[in-house]
Short mmCIF file of C-alpha atoms and ligand atoms in Angstrom, two decimals:
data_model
loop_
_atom_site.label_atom_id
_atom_site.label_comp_id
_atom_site.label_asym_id
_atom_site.label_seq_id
_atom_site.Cartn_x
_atom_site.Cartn_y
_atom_site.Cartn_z
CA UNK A 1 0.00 0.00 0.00
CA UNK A 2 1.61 3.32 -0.93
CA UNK A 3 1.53 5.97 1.89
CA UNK A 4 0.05 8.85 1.10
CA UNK A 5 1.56 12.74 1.19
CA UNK A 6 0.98 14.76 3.77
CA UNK A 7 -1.85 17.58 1.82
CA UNK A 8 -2.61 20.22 4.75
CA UNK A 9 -0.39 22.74 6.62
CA UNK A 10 -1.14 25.41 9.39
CA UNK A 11 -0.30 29.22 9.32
CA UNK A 12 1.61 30.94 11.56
CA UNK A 13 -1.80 32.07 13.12
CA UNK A 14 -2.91 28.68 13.76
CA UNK A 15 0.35 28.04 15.28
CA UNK A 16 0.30 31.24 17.20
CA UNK A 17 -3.48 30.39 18.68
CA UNK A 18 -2.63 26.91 19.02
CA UNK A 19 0.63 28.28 21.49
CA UNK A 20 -1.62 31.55 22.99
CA UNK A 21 -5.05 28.73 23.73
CA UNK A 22 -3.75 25.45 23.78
CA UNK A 23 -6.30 23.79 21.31
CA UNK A 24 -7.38 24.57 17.84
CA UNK A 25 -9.66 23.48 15.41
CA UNK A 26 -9.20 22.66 11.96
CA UNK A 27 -11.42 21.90 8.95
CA UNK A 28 -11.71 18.24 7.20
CA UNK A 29 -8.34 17.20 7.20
CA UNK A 30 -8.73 14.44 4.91
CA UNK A 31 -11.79 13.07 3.00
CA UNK A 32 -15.11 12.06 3.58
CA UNK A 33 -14.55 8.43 1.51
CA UNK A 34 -11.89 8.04 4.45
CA UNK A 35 -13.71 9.09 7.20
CA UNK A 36 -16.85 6.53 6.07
CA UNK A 37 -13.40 3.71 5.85
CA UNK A 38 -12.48 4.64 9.30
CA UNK A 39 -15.90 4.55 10.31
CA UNK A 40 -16.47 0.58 9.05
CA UNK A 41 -13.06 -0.38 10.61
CA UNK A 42 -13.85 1.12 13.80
CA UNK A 43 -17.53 -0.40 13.88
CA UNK A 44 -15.91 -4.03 13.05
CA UNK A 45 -13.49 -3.41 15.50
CA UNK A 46 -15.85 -2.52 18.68
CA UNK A 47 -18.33 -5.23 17.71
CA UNK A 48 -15.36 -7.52 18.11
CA UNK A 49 -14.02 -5.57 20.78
CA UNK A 50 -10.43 -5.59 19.33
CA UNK A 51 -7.72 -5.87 22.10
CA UNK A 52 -10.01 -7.12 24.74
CA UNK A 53 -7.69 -9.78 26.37
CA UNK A 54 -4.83 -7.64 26.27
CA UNK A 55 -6.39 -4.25 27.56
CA UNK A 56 -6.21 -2.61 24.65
CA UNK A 57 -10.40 -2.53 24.87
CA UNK A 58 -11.90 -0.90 27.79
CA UNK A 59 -14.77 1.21 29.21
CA UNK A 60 -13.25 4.04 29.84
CA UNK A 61 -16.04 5.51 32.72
CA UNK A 62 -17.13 1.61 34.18
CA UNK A 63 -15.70 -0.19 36.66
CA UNK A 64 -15.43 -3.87 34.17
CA UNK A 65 -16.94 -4.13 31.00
CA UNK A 66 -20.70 -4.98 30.51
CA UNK A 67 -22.74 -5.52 27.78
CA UNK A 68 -23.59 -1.64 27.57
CA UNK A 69 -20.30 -0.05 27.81
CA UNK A 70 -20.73 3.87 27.81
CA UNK A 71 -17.52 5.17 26.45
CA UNK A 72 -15.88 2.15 24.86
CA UNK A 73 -12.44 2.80 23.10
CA UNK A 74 -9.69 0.38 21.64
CA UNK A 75 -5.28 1.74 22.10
CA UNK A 76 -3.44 1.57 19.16
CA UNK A 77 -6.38 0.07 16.70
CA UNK A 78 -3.72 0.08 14.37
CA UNK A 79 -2.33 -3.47 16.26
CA UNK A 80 -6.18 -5.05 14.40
CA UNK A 81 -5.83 -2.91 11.39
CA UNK A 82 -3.09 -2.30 9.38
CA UNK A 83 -4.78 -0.39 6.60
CA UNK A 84 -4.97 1.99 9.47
CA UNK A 85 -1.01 2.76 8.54
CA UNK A 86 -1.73 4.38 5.01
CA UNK A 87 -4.36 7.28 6.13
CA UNK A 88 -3.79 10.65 4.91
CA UNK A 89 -5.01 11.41 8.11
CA UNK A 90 -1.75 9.82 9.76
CA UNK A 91 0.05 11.79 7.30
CA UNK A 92 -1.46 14.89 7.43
CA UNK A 93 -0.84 14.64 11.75
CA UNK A 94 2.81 13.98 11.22
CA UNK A 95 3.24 17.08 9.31
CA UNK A 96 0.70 19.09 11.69
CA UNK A 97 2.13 17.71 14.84
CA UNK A 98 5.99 18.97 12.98
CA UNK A 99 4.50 22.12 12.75
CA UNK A 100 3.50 22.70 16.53
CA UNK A 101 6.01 21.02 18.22
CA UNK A 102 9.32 20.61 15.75
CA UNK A 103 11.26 18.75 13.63
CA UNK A 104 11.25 15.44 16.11
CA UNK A 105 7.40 15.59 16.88
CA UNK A 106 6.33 12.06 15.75
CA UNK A 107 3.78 9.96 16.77
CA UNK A 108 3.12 8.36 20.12
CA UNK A 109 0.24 6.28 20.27
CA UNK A 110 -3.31 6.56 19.27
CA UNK A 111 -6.89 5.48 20.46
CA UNK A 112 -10.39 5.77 18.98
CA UNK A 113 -13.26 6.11 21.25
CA UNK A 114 -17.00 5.23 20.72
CA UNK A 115 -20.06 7.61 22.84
CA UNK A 116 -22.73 5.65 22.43
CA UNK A 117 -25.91 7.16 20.96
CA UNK A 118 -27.99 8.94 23.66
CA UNK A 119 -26.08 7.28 26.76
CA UNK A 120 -22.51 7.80 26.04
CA UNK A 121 -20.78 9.40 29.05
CA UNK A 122 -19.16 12.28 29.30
CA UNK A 123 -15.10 12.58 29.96
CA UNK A 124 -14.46 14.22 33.03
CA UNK A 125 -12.23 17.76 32.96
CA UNK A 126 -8.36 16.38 32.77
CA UNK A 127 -5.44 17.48 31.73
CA UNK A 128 -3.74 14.44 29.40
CA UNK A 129 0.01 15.26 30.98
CA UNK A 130 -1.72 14.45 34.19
CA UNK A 131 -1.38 10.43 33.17
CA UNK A 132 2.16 10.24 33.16
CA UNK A 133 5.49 12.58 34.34
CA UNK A 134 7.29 11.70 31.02
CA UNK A 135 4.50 14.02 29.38
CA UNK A 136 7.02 16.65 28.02
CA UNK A 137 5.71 18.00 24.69
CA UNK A 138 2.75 16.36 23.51
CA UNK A 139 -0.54 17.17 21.24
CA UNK A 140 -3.81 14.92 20.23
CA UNK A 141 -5.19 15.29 17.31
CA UNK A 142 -8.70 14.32 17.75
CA UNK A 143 -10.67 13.75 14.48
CA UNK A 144 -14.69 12.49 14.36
CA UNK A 145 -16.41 10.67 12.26
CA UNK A 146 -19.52 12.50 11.93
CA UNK A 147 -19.97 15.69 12.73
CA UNK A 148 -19.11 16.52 16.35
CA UNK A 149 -21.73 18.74 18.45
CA UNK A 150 -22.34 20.30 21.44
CA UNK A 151 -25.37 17.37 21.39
CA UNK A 152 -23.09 14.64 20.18
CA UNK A 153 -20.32 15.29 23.04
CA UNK A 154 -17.74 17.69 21.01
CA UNK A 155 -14.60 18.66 22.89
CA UNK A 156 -14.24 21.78 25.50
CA UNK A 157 -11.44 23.14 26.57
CA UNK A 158 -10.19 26.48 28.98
CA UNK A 159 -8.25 28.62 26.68
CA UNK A 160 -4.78 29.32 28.61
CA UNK A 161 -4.67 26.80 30.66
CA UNK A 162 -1.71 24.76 29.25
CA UNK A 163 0.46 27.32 30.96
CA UNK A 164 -0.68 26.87 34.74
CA UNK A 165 1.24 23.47 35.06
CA UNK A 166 -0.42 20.58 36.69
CA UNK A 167 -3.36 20.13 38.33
CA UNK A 168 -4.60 17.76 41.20
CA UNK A 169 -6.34 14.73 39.57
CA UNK A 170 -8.19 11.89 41.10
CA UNK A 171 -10.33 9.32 39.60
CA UNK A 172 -13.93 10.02 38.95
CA UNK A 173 -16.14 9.47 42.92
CA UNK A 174 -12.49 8.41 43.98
CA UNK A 175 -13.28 5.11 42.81
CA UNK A 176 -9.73 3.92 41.63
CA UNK A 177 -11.38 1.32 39.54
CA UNK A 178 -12.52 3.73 37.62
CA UNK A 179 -10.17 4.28 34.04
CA UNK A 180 -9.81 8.30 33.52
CA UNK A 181 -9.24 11.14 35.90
CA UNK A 182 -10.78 14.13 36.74
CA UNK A 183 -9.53 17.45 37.83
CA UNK A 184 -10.13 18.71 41.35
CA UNK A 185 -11.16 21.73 42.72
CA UNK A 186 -11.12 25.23 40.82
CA UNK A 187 -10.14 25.61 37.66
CA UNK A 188 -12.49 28.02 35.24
CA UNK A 189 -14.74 26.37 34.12
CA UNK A 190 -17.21 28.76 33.09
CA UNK A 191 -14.44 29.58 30.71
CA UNK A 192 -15.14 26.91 28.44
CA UNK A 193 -14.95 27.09 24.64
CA UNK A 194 -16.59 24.56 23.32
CA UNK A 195 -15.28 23.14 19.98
CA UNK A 196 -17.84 21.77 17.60
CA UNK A 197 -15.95 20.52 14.26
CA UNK A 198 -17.09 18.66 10.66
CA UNK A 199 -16.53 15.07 10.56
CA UNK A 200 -12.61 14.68 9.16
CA UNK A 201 -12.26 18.04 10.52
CA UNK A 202 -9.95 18.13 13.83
CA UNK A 203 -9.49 19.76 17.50
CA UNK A 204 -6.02 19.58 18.12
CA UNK A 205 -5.05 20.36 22.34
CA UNK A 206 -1.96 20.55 23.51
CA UNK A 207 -1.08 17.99 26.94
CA UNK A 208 -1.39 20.37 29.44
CA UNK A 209 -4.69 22.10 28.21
CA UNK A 210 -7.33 21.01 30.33
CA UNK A 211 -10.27 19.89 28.24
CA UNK A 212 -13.47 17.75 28.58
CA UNK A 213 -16.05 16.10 25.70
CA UNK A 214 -19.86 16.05 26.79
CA UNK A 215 -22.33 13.04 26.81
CA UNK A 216 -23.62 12.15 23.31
CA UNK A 217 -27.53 12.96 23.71
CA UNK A 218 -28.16 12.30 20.09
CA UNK A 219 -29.35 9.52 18.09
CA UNK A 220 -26.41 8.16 16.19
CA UNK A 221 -23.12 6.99 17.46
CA UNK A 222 -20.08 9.30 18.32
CA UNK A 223 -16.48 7.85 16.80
CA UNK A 224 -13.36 10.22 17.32
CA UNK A 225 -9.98 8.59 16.40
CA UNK A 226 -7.16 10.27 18.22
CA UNK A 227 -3.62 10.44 17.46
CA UNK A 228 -0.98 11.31 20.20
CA UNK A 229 2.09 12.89 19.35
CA UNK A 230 5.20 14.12 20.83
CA UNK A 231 8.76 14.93 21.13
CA UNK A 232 11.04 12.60 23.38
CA UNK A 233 11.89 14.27 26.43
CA UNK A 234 15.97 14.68 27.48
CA UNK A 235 16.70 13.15 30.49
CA UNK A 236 14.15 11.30 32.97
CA UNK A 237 11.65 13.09 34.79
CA UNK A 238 12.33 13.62 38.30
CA UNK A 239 8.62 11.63 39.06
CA UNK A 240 8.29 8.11 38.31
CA UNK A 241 4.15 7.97 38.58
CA UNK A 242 1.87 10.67 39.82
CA UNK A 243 0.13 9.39 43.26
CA UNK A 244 -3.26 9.49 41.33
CA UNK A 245 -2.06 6.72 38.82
CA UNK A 246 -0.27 4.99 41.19
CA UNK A 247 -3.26 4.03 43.03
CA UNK A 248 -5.46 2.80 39.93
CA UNK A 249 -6.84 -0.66 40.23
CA UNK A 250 -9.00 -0.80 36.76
CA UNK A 251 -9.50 -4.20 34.80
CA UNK A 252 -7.73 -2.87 31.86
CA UNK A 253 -4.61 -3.11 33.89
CA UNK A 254 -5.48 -6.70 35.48
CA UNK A 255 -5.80 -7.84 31.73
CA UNK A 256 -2.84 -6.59 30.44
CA UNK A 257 -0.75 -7.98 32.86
CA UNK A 258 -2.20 -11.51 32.94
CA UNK A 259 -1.51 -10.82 28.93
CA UNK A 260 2.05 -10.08 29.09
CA UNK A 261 3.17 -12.44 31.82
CA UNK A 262 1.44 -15.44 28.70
CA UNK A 263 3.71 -14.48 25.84
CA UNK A 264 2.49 -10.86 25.17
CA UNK A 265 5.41 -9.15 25.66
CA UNK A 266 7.02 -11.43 22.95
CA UNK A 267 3.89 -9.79 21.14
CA UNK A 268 4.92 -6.36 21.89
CA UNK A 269 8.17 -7.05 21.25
CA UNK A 270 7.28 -7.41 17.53
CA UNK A 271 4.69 -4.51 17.32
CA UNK A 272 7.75 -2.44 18.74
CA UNK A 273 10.45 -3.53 15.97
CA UNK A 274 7.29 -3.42 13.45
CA UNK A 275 6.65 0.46 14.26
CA UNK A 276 10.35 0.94 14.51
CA UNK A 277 11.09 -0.53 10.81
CA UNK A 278 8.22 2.06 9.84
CA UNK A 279 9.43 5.34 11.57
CA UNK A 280 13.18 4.59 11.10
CA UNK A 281 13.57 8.15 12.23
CA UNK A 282 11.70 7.92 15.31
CA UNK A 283 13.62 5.07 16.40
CA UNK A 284 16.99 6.21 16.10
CA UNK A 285 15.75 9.28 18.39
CA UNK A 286 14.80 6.96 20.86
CA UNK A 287 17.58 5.42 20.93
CA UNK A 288 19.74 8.27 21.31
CA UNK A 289 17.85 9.18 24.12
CA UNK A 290 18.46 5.87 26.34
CA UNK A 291 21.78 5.89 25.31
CA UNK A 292 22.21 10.30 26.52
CA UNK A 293 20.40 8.70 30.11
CA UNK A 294 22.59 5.49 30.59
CA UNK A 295 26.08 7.18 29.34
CA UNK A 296 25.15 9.76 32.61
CA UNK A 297 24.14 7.08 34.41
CA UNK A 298 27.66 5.36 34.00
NI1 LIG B 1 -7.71 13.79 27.26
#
């Protein structure tokens, strides 16, 4: 399959509001015959619910799956679809995610997320860098596949709010079975923009912005595929886990490890070299990197 060209690029006052806000939206960023692809793949994917054995399938707002999940999403689809590699949607976030962050920006991992139609749940206000200290710089480019409404459970976000570091997080009810997290205390909320975009458009937010995506109180289905992308930090962080993460006890993480400790890390062992062989680039940045930390280490 040939990969395709990379056929959008922002200006420097997308950039600039991107920097000043910490989100931006963008019009279809690739076409409507690939959005109604992505659609079908996702669909076949969540009736099958791809990745369920090895956590890559969970409920994000339930504490274990049931037959009524209410925000269902699937890491890295691309491990149960290849034809996922060749979208000019990966390409065209590549060259975006260039743009905002610089020359190493590449991508990190990726997710796609389902709200059902009239009870898919809302995602609690977080801040994405709150999930792990290696967050250095990182953006999500968060593409629907329909269009996405204030009704159907469209992004929000608090312009500015990248720039106040991190907030306390805890999980939703402080129920640490519970998958996502959820900001505590103040934080401006009335200040809320929220984003409504085309389907194939984008809202692209920056790690640190905190942001939130409604219930979807319409009748049809809510898809949003969302590719993570960042730059490799220098040097490791000086926290190994924030205290909030540290204390999760979800089933996603009970199934991945029973996964890995039967021959899934061999698994992920080959999905690594496989993604390597793909982003050459990206992998001889990594390396560099563990080599800069162990040669200071020595
Ligand atoms: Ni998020």
């Amino acid at each position: 399959m040939r990969r395709p060209s990379p056929n959008v690029s922002l200006t420097e006052d997308q950039i600039r509001s991107f920097r000043e806000n910490g989100f931006l939206s963008l019009p279809p960023i690739t076409s409507s015959e690939e959005v109604n692809a992505l659609r079908a793949t996702f669909t076949r994917l969540f009736a099958g619910r791809a990745g369920m054995k090895e956590g890559a399938y969970f409920d994000m707002m339930s504490v274990e799956e049931t037959e009524k999940p209410v925000s269902p999403q699937i890491l890295d689809p691309i491990n149960y679809a290849p034809e996922l590699r060749y979208t000019q949607f990966r390409a065209n976030v590549k060259a975006i995610a260039r743009q905002l962050l610089g020359e190493e920006a590449g991508i990190s991992l990726e997710h796609v997320i389902v709200k059902p139609a009239r009870y898919g749940a809302p995602t609690p206000w977080h801040q994405d860098a709150a999930h792990d200290p290696r967050i250095d710089k990182q953006c999500s480019i968060w593409m629907p596949l329909q269009e996405a409404t204030v009704e159907n459970g469209c992004m929000h976000f608090i312009p500015g709010s990248h720039l106040e570091g991190i907030y306390e997080h805890a999980s939703p009810n402080n129920d640490v079975r519970i998958h996502c997290l959820e900001t505590q205390g103040e934080f401006g909320r009335e200040k809320a923009v929220p984003c409504p975009v085309p389907a194939g458009g984008a809202s692209i937010h920056d790690a640190r912005v905190l942001h939130y995506a409604g219930p979807n109180r319409s009748d049809g289905d809510r898809f949003a595929y969302v590719i993570v992308c960042n730059v490799l930090r220098k040097g490791k962080p000086k926290e190994r886990q924030f205290r909030w993460m540290a204390e999760k006890q979800t089933t996603r993480i009970a199934r991945e490890l029973a996964w890995q400790s039967r021959g899934g890390r061999l698994i992920e062992a080959a999905r690594k070299l496989r993604k390597a062989l793909y982003d050459p680039k990206r992998a001889a940045i990594k390396l560099r990197r563990l080599s800069e930390i162990f040669l200071k280490r020595a």
